[in-house]
Coordinates of C-alpha atoms and ligand atoms in Angstrom, one line a residue:
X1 CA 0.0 0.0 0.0
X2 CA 1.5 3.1 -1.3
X3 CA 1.3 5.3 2.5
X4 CA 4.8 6.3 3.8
X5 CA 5.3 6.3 7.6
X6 CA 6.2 9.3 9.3
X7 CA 9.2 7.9 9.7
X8 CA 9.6 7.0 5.8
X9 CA 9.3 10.3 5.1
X10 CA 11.6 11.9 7.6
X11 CA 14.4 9.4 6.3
X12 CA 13.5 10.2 2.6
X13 CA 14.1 14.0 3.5
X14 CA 17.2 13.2 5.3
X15 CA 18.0 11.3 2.0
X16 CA 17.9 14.5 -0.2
X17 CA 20.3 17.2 -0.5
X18 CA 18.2 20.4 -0.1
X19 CA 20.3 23.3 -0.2
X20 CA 18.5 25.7 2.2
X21 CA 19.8 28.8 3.6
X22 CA 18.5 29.7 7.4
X23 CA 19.2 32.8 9.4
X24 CA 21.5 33.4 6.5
X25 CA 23.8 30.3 6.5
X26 CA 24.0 27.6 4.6
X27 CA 22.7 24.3 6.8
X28 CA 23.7 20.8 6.4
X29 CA 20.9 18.9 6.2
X30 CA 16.8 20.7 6.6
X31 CA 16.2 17.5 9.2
X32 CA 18.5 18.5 11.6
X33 CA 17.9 22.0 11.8
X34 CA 15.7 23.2 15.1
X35 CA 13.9 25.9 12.6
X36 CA 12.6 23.4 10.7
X37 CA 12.3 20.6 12.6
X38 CA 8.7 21.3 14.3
X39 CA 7.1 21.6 10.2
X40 CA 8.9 18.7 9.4
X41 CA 7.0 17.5 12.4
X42 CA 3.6 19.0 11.6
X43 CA 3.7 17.3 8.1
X44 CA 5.1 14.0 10.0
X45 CA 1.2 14.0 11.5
X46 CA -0.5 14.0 8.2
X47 CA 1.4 10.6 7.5
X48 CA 1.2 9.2 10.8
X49 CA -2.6 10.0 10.9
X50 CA -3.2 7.7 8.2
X51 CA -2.2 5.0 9.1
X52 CA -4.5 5.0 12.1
X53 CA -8.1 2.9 11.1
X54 CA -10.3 5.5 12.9
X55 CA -9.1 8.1 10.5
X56 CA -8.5 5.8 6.9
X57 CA -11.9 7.4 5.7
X58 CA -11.0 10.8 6.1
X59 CA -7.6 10.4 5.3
X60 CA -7.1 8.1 2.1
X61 CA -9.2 7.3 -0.5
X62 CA -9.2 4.9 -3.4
X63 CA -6.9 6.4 -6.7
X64 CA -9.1 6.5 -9.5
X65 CA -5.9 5.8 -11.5
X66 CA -4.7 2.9 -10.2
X67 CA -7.6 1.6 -7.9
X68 CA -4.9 1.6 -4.8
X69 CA -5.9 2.9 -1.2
X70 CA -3.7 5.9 -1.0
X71 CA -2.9 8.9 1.2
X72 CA -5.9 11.6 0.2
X73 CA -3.6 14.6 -0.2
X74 CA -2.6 12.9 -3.2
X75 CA -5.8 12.5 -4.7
X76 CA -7.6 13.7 -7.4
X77 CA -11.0 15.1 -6.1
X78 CA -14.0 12.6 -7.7
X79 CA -17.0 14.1 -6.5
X80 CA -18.2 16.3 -3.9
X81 CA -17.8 13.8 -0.8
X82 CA -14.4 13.8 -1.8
X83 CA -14.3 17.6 -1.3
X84 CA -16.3 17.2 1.9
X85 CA -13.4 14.7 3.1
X86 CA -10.9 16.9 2.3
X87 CA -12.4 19.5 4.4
X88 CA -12.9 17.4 7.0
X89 CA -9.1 16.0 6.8
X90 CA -7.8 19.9 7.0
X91 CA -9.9 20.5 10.5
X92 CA -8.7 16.9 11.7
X93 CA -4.7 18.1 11.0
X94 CA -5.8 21.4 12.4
X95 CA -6.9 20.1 15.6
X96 CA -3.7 17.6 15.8
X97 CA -1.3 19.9 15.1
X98 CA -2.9 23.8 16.0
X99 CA -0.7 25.1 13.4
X100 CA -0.3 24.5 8.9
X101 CA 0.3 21.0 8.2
X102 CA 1.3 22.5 4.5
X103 CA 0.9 19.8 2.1
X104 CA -2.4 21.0 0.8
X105 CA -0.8 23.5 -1.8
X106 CA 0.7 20.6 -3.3
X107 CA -2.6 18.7 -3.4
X108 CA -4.5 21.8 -4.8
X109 CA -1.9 22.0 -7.3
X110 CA -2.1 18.8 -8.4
X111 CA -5.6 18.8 -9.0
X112 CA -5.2 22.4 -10.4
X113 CA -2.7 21.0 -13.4
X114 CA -4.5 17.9 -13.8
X115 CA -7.9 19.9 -14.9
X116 CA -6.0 22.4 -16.9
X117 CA -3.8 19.9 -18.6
X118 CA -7.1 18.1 -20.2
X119 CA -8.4 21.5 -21.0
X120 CA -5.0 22.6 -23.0
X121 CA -5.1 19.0 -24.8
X122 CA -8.7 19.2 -25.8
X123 CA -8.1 23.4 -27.0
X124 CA -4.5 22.4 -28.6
X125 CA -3.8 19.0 -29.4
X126 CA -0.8 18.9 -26.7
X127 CA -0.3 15.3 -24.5
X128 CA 0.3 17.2 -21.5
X129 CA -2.7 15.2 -19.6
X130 CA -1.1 12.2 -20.5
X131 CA 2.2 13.6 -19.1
X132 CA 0.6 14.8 -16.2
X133 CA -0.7 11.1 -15.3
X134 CA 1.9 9.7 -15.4
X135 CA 3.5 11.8 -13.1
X136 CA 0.6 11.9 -10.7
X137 CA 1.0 8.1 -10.1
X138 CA 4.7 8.3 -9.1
X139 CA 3.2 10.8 -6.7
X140 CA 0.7 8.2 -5.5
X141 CA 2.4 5.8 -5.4
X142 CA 5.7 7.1 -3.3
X143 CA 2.9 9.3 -1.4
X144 CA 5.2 12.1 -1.9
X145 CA 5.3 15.6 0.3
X146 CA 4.1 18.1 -2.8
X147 CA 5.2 21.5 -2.2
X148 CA 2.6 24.1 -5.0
X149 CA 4.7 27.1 -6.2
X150 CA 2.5 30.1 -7.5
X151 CA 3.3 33.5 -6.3
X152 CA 5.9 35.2 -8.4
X153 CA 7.7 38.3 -6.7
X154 CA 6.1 40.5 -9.1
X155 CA 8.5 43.4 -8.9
X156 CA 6.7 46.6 -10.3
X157 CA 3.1 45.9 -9.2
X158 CA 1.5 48.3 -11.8
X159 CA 3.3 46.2 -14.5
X160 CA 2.7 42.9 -16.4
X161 CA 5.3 40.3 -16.4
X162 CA 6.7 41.2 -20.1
X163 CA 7.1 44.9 -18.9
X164 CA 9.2 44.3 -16.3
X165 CA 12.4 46.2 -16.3
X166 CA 13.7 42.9 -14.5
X167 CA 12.6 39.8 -16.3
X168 CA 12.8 37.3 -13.7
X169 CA 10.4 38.8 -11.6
X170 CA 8.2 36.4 -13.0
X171 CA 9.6 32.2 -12.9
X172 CA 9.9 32.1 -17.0
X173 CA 11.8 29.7 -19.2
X174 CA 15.1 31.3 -20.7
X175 CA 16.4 28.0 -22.6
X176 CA 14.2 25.6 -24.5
X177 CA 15.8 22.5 -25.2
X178 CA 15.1 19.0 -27.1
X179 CA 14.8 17.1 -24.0
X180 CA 13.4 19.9 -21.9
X181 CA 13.3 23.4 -20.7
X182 CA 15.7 25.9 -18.3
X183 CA 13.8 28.1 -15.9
X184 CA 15.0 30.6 -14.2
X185 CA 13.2 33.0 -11.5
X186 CA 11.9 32.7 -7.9
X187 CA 8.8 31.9 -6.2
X188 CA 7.5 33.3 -2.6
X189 CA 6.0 32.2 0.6
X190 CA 6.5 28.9 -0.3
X191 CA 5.0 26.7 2.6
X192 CA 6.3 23.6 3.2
X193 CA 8.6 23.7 0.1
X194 CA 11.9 23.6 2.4
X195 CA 10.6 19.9 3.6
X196 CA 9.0 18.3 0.6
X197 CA 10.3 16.0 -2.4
X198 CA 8.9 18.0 -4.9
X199 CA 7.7 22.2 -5.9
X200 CA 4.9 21.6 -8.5
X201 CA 5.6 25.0 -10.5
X202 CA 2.8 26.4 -11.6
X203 CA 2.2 30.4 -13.2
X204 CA 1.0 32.8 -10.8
X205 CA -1.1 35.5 -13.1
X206 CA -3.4 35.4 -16.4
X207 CA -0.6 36.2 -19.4
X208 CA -1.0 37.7 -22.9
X209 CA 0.4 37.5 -25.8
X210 CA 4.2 38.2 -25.9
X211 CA 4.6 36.6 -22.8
X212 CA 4.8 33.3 -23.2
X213 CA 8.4 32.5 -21.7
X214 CA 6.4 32.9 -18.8
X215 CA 3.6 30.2 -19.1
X216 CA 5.5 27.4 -17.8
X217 CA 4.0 24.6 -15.3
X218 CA 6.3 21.7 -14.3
X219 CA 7.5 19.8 -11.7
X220 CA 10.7 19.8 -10.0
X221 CA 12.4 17.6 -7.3
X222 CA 13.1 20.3 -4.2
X223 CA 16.8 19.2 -4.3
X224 CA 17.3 19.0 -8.0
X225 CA 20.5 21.3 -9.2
X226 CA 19.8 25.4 -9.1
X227 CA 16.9 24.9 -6.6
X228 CA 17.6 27.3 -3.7
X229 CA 15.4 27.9 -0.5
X230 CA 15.9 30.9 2.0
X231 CA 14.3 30.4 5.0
X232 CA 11.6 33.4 6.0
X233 CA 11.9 34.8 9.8
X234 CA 8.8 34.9 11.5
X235 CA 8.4 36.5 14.7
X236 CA 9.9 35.1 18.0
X237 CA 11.5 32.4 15.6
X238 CA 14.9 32.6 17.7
X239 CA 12.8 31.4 20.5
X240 CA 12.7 27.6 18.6
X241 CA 16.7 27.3 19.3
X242 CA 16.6 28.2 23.4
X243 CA 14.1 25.0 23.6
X244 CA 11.7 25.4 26.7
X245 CA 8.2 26.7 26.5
X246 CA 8.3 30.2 25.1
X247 CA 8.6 28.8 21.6
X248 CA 4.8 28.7 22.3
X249 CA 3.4 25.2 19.5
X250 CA 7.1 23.6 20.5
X251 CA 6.3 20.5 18.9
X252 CA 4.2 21.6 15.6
X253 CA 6.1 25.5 15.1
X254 CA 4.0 28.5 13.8
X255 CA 2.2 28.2 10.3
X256 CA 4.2 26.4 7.2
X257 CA 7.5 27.1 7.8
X258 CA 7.8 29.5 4.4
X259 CA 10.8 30.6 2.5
X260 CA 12.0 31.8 -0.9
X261 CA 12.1 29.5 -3.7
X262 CA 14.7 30.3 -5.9
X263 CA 15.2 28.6 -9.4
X264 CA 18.8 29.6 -10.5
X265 CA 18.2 28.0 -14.2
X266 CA 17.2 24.9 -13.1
X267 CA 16.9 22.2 -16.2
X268 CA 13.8 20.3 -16.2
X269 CA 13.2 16.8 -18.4
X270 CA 10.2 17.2 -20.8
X271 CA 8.3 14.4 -19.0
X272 CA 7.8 17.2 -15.5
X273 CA 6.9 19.7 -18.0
X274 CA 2.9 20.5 -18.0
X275 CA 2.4 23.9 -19.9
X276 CA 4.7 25.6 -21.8
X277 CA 3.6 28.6 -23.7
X278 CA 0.2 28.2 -23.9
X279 CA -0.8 32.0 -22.2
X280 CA -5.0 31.5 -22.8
X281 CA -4.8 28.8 -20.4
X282 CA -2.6 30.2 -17.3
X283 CA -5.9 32.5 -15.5
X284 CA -7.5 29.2 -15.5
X285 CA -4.7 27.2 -13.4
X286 CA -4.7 30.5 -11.6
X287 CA -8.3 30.2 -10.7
X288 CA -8.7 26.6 -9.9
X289 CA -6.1 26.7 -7.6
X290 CA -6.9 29.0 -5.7
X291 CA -11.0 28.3 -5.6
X292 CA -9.8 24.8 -4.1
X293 CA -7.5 26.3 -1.5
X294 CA -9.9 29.2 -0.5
X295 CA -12.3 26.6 0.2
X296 CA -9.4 25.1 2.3
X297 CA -9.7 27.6 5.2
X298 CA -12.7 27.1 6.7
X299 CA -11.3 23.7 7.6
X300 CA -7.6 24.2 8.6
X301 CA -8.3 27.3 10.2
X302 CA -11.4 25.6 11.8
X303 CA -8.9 23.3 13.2
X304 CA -6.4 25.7 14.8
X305 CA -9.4 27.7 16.3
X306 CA -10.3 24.7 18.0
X307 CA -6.9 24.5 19.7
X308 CA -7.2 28.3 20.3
X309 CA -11.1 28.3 21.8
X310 CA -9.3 25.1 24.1
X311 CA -6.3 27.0 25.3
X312 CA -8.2 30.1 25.9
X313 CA -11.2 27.7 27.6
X314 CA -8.1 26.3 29.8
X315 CA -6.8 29.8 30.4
X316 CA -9.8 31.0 31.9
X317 CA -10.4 27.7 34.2
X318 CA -6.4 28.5 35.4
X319 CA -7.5 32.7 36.2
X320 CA -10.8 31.0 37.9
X321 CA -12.9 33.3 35.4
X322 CA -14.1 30.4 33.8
X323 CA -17.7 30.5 35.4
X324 CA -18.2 34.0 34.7
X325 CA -21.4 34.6 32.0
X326 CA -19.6 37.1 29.8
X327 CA -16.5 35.2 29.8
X328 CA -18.5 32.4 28.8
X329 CA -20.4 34.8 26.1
X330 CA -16.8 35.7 24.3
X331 CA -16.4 31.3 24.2
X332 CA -19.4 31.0 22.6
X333 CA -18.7 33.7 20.0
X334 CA -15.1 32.4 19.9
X335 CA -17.0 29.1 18.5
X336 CA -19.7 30.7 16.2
X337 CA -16.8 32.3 14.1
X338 CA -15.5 29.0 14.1
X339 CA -18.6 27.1 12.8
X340 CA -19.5 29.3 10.5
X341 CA -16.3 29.6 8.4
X342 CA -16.0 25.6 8.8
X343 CA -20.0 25.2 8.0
X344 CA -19.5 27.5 4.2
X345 CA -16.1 25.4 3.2
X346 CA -18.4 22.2 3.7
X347 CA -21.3 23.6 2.0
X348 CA -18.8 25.0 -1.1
X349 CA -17.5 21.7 -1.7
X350 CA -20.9 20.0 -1.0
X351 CA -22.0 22.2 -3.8
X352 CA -19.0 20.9 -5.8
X353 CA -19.4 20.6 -9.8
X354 CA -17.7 18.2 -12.8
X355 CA -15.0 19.6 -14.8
X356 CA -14.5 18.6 -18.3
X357 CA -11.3 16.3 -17.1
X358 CA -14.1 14.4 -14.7
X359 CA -12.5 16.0 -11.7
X360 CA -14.8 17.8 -9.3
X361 CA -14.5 22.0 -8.6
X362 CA -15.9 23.0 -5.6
X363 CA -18.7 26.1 -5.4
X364 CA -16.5 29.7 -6.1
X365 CA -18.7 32.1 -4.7
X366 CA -19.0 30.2 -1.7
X367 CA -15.2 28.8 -1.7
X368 CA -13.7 32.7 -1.7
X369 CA -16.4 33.8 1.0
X370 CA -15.3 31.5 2.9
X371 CA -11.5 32.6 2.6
X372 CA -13.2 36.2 2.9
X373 CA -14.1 35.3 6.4
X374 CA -10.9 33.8 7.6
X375 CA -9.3 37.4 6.9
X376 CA -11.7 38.7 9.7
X377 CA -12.5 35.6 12.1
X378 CA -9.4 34.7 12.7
X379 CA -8.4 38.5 13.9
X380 CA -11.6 38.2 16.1
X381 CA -11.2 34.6 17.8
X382 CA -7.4 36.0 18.4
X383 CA -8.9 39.6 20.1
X384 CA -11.5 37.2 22.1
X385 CA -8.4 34.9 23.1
X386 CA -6.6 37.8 23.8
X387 CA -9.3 39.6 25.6
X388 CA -9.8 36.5 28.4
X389 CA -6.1 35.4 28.6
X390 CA -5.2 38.6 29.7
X391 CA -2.7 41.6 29.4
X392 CA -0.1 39.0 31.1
X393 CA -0.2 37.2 27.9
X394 CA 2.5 40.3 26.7
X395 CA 4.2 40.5 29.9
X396 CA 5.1 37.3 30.7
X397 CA 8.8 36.4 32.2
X398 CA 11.4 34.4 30.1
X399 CA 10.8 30.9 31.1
X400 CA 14.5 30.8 32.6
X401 CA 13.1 32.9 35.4
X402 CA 11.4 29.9 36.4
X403 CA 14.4 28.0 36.9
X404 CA 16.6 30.4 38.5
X405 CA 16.3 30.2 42.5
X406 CA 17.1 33.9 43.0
X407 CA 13.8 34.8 41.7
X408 CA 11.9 32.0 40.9
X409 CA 9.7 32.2 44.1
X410 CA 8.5 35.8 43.2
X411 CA 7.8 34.9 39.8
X412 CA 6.1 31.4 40.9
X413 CA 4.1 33.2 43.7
X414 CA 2.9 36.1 41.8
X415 CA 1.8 34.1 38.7
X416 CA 0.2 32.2 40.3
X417 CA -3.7 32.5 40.0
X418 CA -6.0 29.5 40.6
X419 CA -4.3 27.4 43.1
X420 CA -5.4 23.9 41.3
X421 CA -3.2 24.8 38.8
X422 CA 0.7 25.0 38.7
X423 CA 2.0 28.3 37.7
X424 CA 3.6 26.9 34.9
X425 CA 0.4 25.5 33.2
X426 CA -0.1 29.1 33.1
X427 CA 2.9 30.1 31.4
X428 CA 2.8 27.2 28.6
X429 CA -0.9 28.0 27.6
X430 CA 0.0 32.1 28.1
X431 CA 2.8 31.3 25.4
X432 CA 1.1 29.1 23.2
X433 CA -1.8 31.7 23.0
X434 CA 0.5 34.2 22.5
X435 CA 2.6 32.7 19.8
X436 CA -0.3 31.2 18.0
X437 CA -2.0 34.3 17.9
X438 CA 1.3 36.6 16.7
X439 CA 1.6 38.6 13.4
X440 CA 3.0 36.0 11.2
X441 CA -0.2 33.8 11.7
X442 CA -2.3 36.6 11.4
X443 CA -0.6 37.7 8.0
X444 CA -0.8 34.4 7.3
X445 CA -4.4 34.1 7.2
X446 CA -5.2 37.6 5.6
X447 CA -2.9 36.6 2.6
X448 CA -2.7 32.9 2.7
X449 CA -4.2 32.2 -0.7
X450 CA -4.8 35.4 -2.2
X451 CA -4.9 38.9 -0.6
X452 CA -8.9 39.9 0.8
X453 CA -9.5 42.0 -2.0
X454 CA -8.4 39.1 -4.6
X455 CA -11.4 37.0 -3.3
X456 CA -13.9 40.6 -3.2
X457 CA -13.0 40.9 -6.9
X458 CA -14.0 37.5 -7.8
X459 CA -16.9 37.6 -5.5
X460 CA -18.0 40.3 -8.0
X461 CA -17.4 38.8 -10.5
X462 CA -19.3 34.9 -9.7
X463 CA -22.5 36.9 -8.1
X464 CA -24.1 37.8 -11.1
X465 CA -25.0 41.2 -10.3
X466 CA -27.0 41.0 -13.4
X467 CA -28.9 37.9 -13.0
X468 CA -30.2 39.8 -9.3
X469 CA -31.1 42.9 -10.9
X470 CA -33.3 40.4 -13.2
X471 CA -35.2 39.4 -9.7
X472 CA -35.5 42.1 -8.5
X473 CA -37.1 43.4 -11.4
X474 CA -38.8 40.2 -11.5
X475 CA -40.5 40.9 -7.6
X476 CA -40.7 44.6 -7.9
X477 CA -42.8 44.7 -11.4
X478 CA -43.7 40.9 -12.3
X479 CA -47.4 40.1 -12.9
X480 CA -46.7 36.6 -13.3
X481 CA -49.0 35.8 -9.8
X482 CA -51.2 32.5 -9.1
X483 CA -54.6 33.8 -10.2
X484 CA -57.7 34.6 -8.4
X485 CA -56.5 37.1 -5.5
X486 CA -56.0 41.1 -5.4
X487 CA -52.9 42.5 -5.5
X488 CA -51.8 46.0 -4.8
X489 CA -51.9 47.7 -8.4
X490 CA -48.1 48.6 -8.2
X491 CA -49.1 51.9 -10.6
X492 CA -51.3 53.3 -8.1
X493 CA -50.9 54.6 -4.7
X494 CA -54.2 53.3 -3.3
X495 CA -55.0 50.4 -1.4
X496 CA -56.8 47.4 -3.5
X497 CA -60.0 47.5 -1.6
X498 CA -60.0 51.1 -1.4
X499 CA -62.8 53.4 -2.9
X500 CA -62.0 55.3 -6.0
X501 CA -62.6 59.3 -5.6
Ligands
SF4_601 FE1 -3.2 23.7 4.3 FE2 -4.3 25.7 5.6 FE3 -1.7 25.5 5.5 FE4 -3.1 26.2 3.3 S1 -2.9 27.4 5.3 S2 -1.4 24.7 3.4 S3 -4.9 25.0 3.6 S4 -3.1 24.0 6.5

């Protein structure tokens, strides 16, 4: 059966020779290295968790390629229950892990270049479908870590990628060759990529004509020659190499552990190659990518919420506010946000559609509301956490106070709040509250996926403004009613019964 261990996978990293760049330096191997040793953890879990019979449903699925039981974040989605599952698979991790287990970029991805490949075959006689299979099952079948690769730095924002005075702003192809193509350029906030086998390359904007150096899709093996990762700092990240419990989630880290991607003209064999040149199709990939992993929020982010709603739950029990009704109030509104963002990415993929390849899309308009939400909620569970843990949650000593004898008793006795509790189950859920609730994973979820006003311009665009004009017009001056009762003459400012002068 084609499901790695977390074990597996940790020894195929240790296998590879990433070259990654953190705090600067050069490290010898990404396994070893405390900064990214708690995501090499979190994505440890979504291997581990599928092994376990209590989750097999939610967690692999039956390839409709080879009819093997494999791990679901290498699936192609086959209907909407298979979107559902997904959902449910992201809120599972989140709840295991309280932080981004990363590998469903990879899986979006995937299923983002296996629809568009069918649709550039059918519009332009290419094999890239074919291709694309084919490399899909070696995916499957090694049930390999997928890192997706989509946002370009995009130097001058008011500029397409052709008008760039820098042309590499964009990840292009400068050299095609017989048996393949060079690419050269960089990709950013790449989550995950710094611990996966593979980056899955894919364009990051609609193109036009002229640029079609830059319409390349393919995939690349993370430690193949010219592929370069720099590590991104997030803050309190120097925390993770004093150990104790001010890193805040020590064992899982905070969000996906993104860096830069850089491809320093990296060759790639014409088999990984998916698109190449073919503009008309690139707003497409664009789109179904990011529709699927909009959709993705309302269960990940579901997830870590849950931890969140359970540490702040805790943290109140540990001040002894826990029995107080508005405390209780903030909880309960803690948990509506929480529903509510988890019950619309359930009902988008339960709303799910066919594609032309056979794969299922799940419902836009509902999919980027959803994401739309997560840019608020997650700022308002983390004010609500904030609000009932407490001003301490900024104030709180260096754990090493709590070692030191000198001072230890003063900081023990005047932390100390409920006296069920030892002081320092205050100080690890303070921490993790505090850490889980810092800038970088607030960033992460306004901009995770697409900036807020990306998902308000396609919101406009899926609504059909049109189509509700139509009904309104329809209500406000249709006379298509059941026959045989009075209605208000919508010409005339009298009542129906009411005597003419
Ligand atoms: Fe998955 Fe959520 Fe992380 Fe995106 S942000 S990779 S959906 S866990």
């Amino acid at each position: 059966m084609p499901l790695k261990t977390p074990t597996e996978y940790v020894e195929s990293l240790r296998n590879m020779k990433i070259r990654a760049y953190i705090g600067g330096e050069q490290v010898e191997n990404v396994v070893d290295d405390p900064s990214v040793a708690p995501h090499i953890n979190t994505v440890a879990k979504t291997y581990e968790l599928a092994h376990m019979p209590e989750h097999a449903d939610v967690m692999t699925t039956i390839s409709h390629l080879t009819g093997e039981r494999i791990h679901r974040y290498t699936h192609i989605f086959q209907s909407s229950d298979d979107l559902i599952k997904k959902i449910q698979m992201l809120r599972l991790l989140g709840q295991a892990t309280g932080t981004c287990f990363q590998r469903c970029v990879g899986l979006d991805a995937l299923n983002a270049m296996y629809a568009v490949s069918y649709e550039v075959d059918e519009d332009k006689g290419t094999d890239y479908h074919e291709r694309f299979r084919k490399y899909l099952a070696y995916v499957q079948r090694e049930d390999l870590m997928l890192a997706g690769a989509m946002t370009d730095p995009k130097g001058h924002r008011a500029k397409k990628p052709s008008q760039q005075e820098d042309p590499d702003q964009f990840v292009r192809v400068v050299e095609q060759r017989p048996d393949g193509v060079v690419i050269r350029g960089a990709k950013l906030h790449n989550t995950g990529g710094i611990n996966s086998h593979e980056i899955l390359v894919l364009p990051g904007t609609g193109l036009v004509p002229g640029e079609e150096q830059y319409a390349i899709a393919c995939a690349v093996p993370a430690d193949a020659e010219g592929v370069v990762f720099i590590f991104g700092r997030q803050s309190n990240d120097s925390r993770k190499l004093e150990g104790g419990c001010d890193i805040g989630n020590t064992r899982f880290g905070v969000v996906g552990g993104e860096a830069m991607v850089v491809f320093d003209d990296v060759f790639v064999p014409t088999e990984r190659v998916f698109l190449n040149g073919e503009i008309e199709h690139c707003a497409q990939l664009v789109n179904y990518f990011a529709t699927w992993h909009r959709a993705n929020y309302g269960g990940c982010k579901g997830g870590n919420a849950d931890v969140l709603i359970g540490a702040t739950a805790k943290m109140t029990r540990i001040l002894g506010t826990d029995r107080n009704a508005i405390v209780k109030d903030k909880l309960i509104e803690m948990i509506h946000r929480t529903e509510t963002t988890f019950a619309s990415a359930i009902g988008s993929s339960a709303l799910g559609y066919k594609l032309p390849c056979g794969s299922f899309m799940t419902d836009p308009i509902l999919a980027n509301t959803v994401k739309q939400n997560i840019t608020r909620n997650v700022y308002e569970i983390g004010r609500l956490s904030h609000d009932l843990a407490g001003g301490f949650l900024a104030t709180i000593p260096d754990s090493k106070a709590f070692d030191n004898p000198e001072i230890s008793g003063w900081v023990r006795k005047y932390h100390t709040a409920n006296p069920e509790y030892d002081v320092m189950d205050r100080i690890r859920v303070g921490r993790y509250i505090e850490n889980m609730t810092s800038v970088t994973t607030m960033v992460e979820a306004m901009h995770g996926a697409g900036s807020p006003q990306a998902q308000r311009i396609a919101m406009l665009g899926q609504a059909d403004i049109e189509g509700k004009i139509k009904m309104a017009d329809e209500v406000i001056y249709g006379t298509n009613d059941v026959p045989g009762i009075t209605l208000p003459d919508v010409n005339s400012s009298k009542a129906p019964n009411e005597e003419p002068n």
